[in-house]
CSV table of C-alpha atoms and ligand atoms in Angstrom, one decimal:
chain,number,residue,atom,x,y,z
A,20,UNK,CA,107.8,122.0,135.6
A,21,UNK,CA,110.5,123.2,133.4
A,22,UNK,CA,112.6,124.5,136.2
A,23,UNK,CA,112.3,120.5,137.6
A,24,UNK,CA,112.9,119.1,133.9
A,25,UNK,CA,116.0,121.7,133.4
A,26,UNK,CA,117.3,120.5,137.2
A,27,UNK,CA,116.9,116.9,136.4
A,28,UNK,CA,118.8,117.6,132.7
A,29,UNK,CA,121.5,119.4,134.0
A,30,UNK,CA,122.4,116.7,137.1
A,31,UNK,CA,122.2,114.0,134.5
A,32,UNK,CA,124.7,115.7,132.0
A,33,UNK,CA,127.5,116.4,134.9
A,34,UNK,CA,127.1,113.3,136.5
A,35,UNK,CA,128.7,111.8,132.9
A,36,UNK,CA,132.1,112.2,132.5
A,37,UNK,CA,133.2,113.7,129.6
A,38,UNK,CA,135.3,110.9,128.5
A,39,UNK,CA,132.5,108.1,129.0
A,40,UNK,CA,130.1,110.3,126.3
A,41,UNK,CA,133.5,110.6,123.7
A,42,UNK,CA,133.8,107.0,124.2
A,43,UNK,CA,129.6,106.1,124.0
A,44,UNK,CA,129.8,108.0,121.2
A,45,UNK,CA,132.4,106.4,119.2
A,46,UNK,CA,131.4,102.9,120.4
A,47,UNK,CA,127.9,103.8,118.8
A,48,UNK,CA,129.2,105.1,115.4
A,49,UNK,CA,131.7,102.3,115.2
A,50,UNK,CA,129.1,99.3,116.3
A,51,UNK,CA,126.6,100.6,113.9
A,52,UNK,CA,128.5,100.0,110.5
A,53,UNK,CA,130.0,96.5,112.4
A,54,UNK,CA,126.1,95.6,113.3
A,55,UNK,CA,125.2,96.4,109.3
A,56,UNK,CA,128.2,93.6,108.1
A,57,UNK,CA,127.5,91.1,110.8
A,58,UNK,CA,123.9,91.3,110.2
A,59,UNK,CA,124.7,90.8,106.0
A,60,UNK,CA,126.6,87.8,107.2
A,61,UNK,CA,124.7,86.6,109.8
A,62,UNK,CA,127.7,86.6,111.8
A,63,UNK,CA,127.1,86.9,115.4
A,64,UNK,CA,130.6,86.3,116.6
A,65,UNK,CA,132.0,89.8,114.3
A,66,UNK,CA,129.1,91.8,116.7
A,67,UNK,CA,129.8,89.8,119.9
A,68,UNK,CA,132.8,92.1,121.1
A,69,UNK,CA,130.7,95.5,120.0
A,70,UNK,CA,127.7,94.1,122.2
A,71,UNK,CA,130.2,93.5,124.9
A,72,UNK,CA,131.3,96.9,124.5
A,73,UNK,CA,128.0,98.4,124.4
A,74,UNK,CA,126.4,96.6,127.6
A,75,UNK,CA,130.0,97.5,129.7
A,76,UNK,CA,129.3,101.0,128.4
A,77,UNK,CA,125.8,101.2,129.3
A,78,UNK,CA,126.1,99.4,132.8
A,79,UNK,CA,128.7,101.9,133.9
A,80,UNK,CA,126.7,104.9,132.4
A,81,UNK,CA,123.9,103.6,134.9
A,82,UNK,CA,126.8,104.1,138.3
A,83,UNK,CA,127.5,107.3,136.9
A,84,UNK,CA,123.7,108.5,136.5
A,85,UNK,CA,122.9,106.4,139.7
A,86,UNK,CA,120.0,104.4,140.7
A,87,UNK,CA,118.1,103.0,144.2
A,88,UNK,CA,117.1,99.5,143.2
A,89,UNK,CA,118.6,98.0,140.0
A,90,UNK,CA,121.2,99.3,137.3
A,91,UNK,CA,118.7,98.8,134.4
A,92,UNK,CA,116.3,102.3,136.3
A,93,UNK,CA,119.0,104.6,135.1
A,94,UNK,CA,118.7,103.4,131.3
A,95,UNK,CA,114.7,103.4,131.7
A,96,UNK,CA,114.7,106.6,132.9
A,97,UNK,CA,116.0,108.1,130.0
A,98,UNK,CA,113.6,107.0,127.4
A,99,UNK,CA,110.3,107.0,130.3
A,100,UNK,CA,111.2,109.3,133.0
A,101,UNK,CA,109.8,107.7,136.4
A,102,UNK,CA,109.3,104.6,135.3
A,103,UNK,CA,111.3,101.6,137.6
A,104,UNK,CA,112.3,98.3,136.3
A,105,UNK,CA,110.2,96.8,138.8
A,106,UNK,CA,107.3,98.4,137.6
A,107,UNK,CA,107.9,97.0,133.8
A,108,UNK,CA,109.1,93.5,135.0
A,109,UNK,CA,105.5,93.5,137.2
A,110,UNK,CA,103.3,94.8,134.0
A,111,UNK,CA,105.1,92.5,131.7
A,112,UNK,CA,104.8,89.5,133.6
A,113,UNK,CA,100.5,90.2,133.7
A,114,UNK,CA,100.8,90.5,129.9
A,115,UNK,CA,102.9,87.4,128.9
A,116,UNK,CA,100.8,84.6,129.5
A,117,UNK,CA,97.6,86.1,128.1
A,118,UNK,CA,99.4,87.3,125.1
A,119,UNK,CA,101.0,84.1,124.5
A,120,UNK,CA,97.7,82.6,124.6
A,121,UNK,CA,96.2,85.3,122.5
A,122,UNK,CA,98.4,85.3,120.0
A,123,UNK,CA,98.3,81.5,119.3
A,124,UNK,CA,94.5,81.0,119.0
A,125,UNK,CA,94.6,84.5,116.9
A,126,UNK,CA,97.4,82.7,114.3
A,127,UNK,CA,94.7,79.2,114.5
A,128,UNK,CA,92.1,81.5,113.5
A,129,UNK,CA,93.9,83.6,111.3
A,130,UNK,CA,94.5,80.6,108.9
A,131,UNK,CA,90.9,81.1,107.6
A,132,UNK,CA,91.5,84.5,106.3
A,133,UNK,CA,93.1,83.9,102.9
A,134,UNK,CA,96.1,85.2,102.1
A,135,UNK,CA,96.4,87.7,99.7
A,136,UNK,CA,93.3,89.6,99.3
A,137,UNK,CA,95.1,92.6,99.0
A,138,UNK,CA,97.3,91.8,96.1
A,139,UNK,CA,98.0,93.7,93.1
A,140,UNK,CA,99.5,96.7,91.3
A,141,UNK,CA,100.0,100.1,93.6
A,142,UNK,CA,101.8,102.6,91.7
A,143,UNK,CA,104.0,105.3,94.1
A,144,UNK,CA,102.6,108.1,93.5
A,145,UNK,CA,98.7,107.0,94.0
A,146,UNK,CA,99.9,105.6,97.1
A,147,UNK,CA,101.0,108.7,97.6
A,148,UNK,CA,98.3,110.7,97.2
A,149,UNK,CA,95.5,108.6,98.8
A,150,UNK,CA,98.1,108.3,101.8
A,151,UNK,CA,98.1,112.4,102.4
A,152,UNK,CA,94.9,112.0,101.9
A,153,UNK,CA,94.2,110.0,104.8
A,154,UNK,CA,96.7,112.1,107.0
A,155,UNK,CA,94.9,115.4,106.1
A,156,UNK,CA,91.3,113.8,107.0
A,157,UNK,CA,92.6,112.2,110.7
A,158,UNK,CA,94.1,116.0,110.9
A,159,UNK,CA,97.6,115.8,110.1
A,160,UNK,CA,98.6,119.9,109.2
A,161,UNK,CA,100.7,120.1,105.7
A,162,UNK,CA,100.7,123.5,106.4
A,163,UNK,CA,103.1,122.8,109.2
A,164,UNK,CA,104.8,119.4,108.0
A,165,UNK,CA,105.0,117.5,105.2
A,166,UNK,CA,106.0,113.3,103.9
A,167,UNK,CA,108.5,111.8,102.6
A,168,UNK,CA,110.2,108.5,101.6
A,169,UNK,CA,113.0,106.9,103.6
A,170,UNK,CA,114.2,103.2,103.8
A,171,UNK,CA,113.0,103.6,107.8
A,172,UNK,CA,109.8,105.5,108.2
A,173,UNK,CA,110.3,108.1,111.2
A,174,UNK,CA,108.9,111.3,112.5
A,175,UNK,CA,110.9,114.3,113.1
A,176,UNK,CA,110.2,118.2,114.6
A,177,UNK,CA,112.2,120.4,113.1
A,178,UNK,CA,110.3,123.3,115.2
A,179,UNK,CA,106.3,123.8,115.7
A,180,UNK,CA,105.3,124.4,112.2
A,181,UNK,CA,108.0,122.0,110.6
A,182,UNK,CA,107.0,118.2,111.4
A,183,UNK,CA,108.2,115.9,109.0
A,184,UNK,CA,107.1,112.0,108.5
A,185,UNK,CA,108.7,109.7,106.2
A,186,UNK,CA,107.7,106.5,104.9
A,187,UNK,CA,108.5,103.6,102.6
A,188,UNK,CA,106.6,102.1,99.6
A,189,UNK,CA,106.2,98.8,98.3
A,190,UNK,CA,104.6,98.7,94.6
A,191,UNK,CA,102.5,95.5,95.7
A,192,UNK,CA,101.0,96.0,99.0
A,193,UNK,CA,99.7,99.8,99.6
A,194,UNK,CA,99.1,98.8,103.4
A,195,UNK,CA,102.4,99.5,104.0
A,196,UNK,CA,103.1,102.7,102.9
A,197,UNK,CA,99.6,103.7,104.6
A,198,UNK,CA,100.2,102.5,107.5
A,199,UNK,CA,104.0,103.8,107.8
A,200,UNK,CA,102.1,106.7,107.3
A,201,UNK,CA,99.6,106.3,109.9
A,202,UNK,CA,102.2,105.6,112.6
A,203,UNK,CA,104.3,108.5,111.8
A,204,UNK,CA,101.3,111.1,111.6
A,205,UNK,CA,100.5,109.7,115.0
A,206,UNK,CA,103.7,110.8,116.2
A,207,UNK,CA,103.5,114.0,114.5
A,208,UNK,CA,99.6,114.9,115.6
A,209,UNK,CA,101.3,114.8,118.9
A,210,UNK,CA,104.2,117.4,117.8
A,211,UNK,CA,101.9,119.4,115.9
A,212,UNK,CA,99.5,119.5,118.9
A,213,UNK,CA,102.1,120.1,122.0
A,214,UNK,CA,101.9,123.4,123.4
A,215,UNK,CA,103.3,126.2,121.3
A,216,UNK,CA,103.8,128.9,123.8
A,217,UNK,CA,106.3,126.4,125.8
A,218,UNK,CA,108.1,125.8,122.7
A,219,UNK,CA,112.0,125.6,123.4
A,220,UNK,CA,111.1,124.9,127.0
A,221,UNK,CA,111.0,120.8,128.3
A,222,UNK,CA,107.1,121.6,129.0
A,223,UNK,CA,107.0,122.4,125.1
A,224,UNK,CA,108.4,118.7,124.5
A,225,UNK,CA,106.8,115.6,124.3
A,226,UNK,CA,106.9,113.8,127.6
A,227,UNK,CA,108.5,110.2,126.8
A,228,UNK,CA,108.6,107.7,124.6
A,229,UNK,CA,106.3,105.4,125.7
A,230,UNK,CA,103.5,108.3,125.4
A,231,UNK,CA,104.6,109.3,122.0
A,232,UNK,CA,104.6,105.8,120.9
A,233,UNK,CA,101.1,105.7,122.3
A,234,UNK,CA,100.4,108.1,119.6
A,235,UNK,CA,101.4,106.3,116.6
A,236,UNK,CA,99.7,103.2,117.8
A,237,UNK,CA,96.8,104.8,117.9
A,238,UNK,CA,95.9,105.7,115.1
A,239,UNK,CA,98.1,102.9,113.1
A,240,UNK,CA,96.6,99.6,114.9
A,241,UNK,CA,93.4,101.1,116.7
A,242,UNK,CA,92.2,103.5,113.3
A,243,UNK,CA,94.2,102.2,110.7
A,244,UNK,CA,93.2,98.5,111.0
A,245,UNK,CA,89.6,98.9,112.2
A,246,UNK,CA,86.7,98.1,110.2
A,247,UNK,CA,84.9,101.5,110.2
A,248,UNK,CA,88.2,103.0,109.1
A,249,UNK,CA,88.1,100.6,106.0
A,250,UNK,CA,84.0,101.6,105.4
A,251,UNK,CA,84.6,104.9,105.2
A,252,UNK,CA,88.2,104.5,103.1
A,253,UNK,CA,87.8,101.8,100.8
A,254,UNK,CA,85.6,103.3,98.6
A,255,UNK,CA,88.4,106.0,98.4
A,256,UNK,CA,90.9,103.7,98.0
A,257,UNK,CA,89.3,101.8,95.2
A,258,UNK,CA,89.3,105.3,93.0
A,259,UNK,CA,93.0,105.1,92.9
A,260,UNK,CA,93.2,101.5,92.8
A,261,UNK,CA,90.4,100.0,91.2
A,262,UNK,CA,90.5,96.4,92.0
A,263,UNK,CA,90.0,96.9,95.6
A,264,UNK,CA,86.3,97.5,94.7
A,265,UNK,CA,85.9,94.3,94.3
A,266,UNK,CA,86.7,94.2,97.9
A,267,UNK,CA,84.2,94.9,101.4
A,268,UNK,CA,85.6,97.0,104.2
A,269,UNK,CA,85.3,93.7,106.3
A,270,UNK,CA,88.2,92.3,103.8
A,271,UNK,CA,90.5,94.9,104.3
A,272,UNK,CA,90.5,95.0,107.8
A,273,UNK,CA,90.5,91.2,108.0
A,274,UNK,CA,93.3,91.3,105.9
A,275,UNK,CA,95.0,94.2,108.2
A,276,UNK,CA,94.2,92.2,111.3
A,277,UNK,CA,95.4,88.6,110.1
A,278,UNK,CA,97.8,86.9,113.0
A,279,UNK,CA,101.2,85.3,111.8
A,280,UNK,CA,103.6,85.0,114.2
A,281,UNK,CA,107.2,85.3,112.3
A,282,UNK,CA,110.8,86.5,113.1
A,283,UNK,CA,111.0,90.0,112.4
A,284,UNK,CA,109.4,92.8,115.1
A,285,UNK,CA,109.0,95.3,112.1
A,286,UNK,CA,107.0,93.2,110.7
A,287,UNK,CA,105.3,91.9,113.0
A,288,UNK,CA,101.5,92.0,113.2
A,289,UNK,CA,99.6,93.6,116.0
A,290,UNK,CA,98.6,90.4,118.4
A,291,UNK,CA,102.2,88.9,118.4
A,292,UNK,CA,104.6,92.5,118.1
A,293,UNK,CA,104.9,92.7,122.0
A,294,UNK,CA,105.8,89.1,122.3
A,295,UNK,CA,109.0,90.0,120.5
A,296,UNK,CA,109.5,93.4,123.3
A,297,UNK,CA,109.0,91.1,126.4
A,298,UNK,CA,111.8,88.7,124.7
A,299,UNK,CA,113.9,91.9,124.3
A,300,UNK,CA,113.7,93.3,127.5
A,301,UNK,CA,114.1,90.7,129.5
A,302,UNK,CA,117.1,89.8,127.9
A,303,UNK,CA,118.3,93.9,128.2
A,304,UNK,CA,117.6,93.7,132.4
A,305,UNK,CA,119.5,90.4,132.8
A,306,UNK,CA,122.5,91.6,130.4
A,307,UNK,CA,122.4,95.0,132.7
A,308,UNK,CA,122.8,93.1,135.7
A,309,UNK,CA,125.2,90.6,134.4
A,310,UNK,CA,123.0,87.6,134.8
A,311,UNK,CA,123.3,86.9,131.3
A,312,UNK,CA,126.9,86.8,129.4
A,313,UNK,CA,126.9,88.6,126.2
A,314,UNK,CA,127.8,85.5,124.1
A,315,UNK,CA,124.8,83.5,125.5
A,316,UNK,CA,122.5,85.9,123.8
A,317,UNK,CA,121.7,83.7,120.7
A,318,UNK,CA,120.9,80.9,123.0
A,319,UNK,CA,118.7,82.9,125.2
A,320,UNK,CA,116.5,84.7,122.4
A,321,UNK,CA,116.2,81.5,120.5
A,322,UNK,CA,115.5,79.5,123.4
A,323,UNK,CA,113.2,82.1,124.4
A,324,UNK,CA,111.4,82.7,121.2
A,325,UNK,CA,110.1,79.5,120.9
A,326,UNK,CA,108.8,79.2,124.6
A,327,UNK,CA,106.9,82.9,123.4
A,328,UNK,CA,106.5,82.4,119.8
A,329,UNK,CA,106.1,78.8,119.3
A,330,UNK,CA,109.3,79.5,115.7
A,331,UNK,CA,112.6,78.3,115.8
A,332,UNK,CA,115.2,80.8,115.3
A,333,UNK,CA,117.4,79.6,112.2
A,334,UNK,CA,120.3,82.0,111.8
A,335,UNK,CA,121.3,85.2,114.4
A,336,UNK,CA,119.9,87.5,111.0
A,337,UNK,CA,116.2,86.8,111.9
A,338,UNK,CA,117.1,86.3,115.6
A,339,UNK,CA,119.2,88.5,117.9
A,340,UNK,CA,121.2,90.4,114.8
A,341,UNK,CA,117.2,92.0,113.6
A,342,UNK,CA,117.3,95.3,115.9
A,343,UNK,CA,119.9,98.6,115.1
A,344,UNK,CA,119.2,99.2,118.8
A,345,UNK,CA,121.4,97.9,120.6
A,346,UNK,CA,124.5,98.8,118.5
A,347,UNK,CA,123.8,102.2,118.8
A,348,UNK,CA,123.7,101.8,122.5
A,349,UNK,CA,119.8,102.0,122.8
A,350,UNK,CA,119.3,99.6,125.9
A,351,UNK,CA,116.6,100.5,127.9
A,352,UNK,CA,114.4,101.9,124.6
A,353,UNK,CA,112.7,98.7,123.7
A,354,UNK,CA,110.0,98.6,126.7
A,355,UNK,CA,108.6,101.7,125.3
A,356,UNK,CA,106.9,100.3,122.3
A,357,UNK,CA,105.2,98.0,124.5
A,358,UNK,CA,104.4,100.7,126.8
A,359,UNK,CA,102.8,103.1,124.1
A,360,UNK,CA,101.1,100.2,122.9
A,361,UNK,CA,99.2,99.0,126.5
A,362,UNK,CA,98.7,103.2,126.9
A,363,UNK,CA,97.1,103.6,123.5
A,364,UNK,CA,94.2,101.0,124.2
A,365,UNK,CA,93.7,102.3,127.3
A,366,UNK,CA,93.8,105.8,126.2
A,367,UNK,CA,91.0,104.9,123.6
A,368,UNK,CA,88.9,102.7,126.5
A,369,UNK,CA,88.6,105.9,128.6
A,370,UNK,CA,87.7,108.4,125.3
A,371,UNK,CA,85.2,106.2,124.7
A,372,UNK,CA,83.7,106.0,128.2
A,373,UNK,CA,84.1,109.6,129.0
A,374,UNK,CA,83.0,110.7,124.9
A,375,UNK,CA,79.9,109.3,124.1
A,376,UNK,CA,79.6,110.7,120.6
A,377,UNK,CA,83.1,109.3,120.5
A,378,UNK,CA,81.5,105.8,119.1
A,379,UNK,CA,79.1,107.1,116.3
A,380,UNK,CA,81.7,109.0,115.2
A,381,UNK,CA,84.2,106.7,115.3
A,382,UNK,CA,81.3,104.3,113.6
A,383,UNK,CA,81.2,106.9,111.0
A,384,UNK,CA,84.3,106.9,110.4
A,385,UNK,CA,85.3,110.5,111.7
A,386,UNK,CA,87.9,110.4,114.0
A,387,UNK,CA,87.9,114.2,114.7
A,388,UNK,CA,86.3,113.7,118.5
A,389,UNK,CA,89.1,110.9,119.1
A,390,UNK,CA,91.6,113.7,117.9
A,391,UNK,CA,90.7,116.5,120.0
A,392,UNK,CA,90.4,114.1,123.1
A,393,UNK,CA,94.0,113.0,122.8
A,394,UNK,CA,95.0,117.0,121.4
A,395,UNK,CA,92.9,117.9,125.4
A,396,UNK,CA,94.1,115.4,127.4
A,397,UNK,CA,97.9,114.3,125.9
A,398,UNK,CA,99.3,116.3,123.3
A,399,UNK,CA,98.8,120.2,125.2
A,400,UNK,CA,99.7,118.9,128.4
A,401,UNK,CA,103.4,118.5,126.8
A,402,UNK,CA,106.2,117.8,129.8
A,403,UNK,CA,104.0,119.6,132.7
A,404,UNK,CA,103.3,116.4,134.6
A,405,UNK,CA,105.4,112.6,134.6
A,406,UNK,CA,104.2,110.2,132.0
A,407,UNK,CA,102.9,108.4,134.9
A,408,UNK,CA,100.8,111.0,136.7
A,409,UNK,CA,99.9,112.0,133.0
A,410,UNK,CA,98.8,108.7,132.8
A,411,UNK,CA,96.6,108.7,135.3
A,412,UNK,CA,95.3,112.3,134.8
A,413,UNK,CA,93.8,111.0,131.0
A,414,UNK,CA,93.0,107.9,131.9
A,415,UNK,CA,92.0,107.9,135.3
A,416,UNK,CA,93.6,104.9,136.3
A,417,UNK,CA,97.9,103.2,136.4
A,418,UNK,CA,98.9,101.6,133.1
A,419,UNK,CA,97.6,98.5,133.3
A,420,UNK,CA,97.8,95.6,130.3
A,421,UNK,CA,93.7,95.4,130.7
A,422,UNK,CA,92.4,97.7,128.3
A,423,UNK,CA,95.1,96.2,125.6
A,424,UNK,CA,94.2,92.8,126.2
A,425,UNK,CA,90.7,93.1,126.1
A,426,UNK,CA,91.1,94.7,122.7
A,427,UNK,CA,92.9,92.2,121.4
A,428,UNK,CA,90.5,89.5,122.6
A,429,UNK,CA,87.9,91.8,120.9
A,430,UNK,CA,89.6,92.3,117.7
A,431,UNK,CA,91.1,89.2,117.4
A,432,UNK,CA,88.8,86.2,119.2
A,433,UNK,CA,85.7,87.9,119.2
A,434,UNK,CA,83.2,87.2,117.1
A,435,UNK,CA,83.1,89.4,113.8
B,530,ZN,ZN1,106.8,105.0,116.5
């Protein structure tokens, strides 16, 4: 596998011209800081010429890397190795009806949850500590990583015993911070758990994003805002911030699972998030193949938002000008999220139903079985197989939007 993985580097890298790399390069820094303004101003014309730029560079990076069906494969295959654009438009196109449909009756019923149950006063630093805390107990290693605070929360591998997380804090809503934190120690369970001897090598590397993202769902959306999570956690939480006691788990995670469609993805909340991903990438594949004209973006995602979303758009700030992606070139990236998040329910669908002591743990509120079936099946296996075959090896089926959708019917229609 890593003689494959080193091939398939190598012939990618000399297939780009050193030129076109200078050039992506420079584009990227230089669209970035014109991306920042125009998004301040809420300009779209200052970005149009830097998108321009971007999708010209991007669709001829594709004929140099080459591809059998469409130009969009080539980008794909660099964030989910093996994955076509065939097979996304296909899975998508399953998941967009139901999830429209989801998503609405989930925002109706969502309106009987009151808003801010959770509000109040979170100092830092007991965010802080009850957030390590949390990250120790679901088996995060501080002896081989560590958090800290950014503006963007991330996850980064320094080497095996250095993975760092960062999140961001918000002094009235601890949830946040939390679960900033529970996404990134998702991501870095998986570094911290990929196989040490192959360090160095691509076997010794996680195997794409959409599996890595898979990760972080995990244990943000599928632990974080689960009910038994909260009955083992709030009484916890309530030491370092008392007036949660006045709370029941069943509040928090109500709270945590309330459905309100807005503008922003970041912010997004679990039913509706990949409703703003299938806007994304189907704008992405039709840019690619020059179906769709740069300057018609706006139109397009606002058009498109409210077929999806049911909101009209009012300025290109909480439209098309939201994402750093595609100013730094990143076309092809934003399928993944939507990937990790179809592979994380059906990664938990099969632990369950090949673990039986999985659920009365998980009841309990001890995630350690879920841990070591991800650690067995996902996180040692590293690079060694393609995401898809590694995929099917976990889970013993093809991604499929099945597992997802039935937990958001569960979580989010169903009856408690
Ligand atoms: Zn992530």
């Amino acid at each position: 596998a890593n003689v494959v993985l080193w091939r398939e580097e190598y012939d990618r890298a000399v297939k780009l011209p050193a030129e076109h790399v200078a050039e992506e390069a420079a584009t990227g820094s230089m669209a970035r800081a014109a991306w920042a303004e125009a998004r301040r101003n809420n300009d779209f014309a200052a970005f149009l010429p830097w998108l321009g730029k971007q999708v010209d560079l991007r669709r001829r990076r594709a004929d140099f890397l080459g591809y059998a069906d469409h130009p969009y494969d080539a980008l794909l295959a660099e964030y989910e190795r093996g994955t076509t654009t065939r097979e996304v438009v296909a899975l998508f196109d399953r998941l967009r009806p139901e999830l429209a449909a989801i998503t609405a009756a989930a925002a109706e019923r969502s309106r009987s949850v009151p808003a801010g149950l959770l509000a109040g006063e979170y100092p830092v630093d007991r965010q802080a500590a009850f957030n390590r805390e949390v990250a120790e107990a679901i088996g995060f290693d501080f002896e081989a990583g560590r958090i800290d605070t950014t503006t963007h929360p991330f996850c980064s591998r320094i080497s095996p015993g250095d993975v760092r997380l960062t999140t961001r804090y918000r002094r009235d809503d601890f949830t946040e911070s939390l679960l900033g934190v529970l996404h990134e120690a998702g991501h870095g369970l998986y570094e911290q758990g990929l196989p040490e001897a192959e360090a160095g090598r691509p076997v010794g590397s996680a195997v794409s994003l959409g599996v890595h993202e898979s990760q972080s769902r995990l244990w943000e959306n599928h632990v974080g805002r689960s009910r038994a999570f909260w009955e083992k956690w709030l009484p916890r939480a309530a030491s370092y911030f008392p007036h949660l006691a006045r709370l029941g788990p069943a509040d928090v995670a109500a709270a945590l699972t309330r459905c309100e469609p807005g503008f922003i993805r970041v912010g997004a909340d679990e039913a509706s998030y990949d409703l703003h991903i299938l806007l994304r990438f189907g704008l992405e594949v039709e840019l690619v193949a020059g179906t769709l004209a740069p300057r018609d973006v706006p139109d397009a995602w606002n058009e498109r938002f409210r077929d999806l979303l049911g909101l009209t758009v009012p300025d290109p700030a909480h439209g098309c000008l939201q994402d750093i992606h595609w100013a730094m070139g990143s076309i092809g990236y934003f399928a993944t999220y939507t990937l990790g998040n179809l592979l994380a329910a059906q990664l938990v669908q099969a632990a369950r139903q090949g673990d039986p002591s999985l659920d009365r743990a998980w009841a309990a509120g001890d995630f350690g079985p879920l841990l070591a079936w991800v650690r067995q099946r996902i996180h040692r296996r590293g690079s060694l197989l393609a995401p898809k075959d590694l995929v099917e090896e976990a889970t013993g089926s093809p991604l499929r939007p099945d597992a997802f959708l039935i937990h958001l019917r569960n979580r989010y229609l169903g009856g408690n």
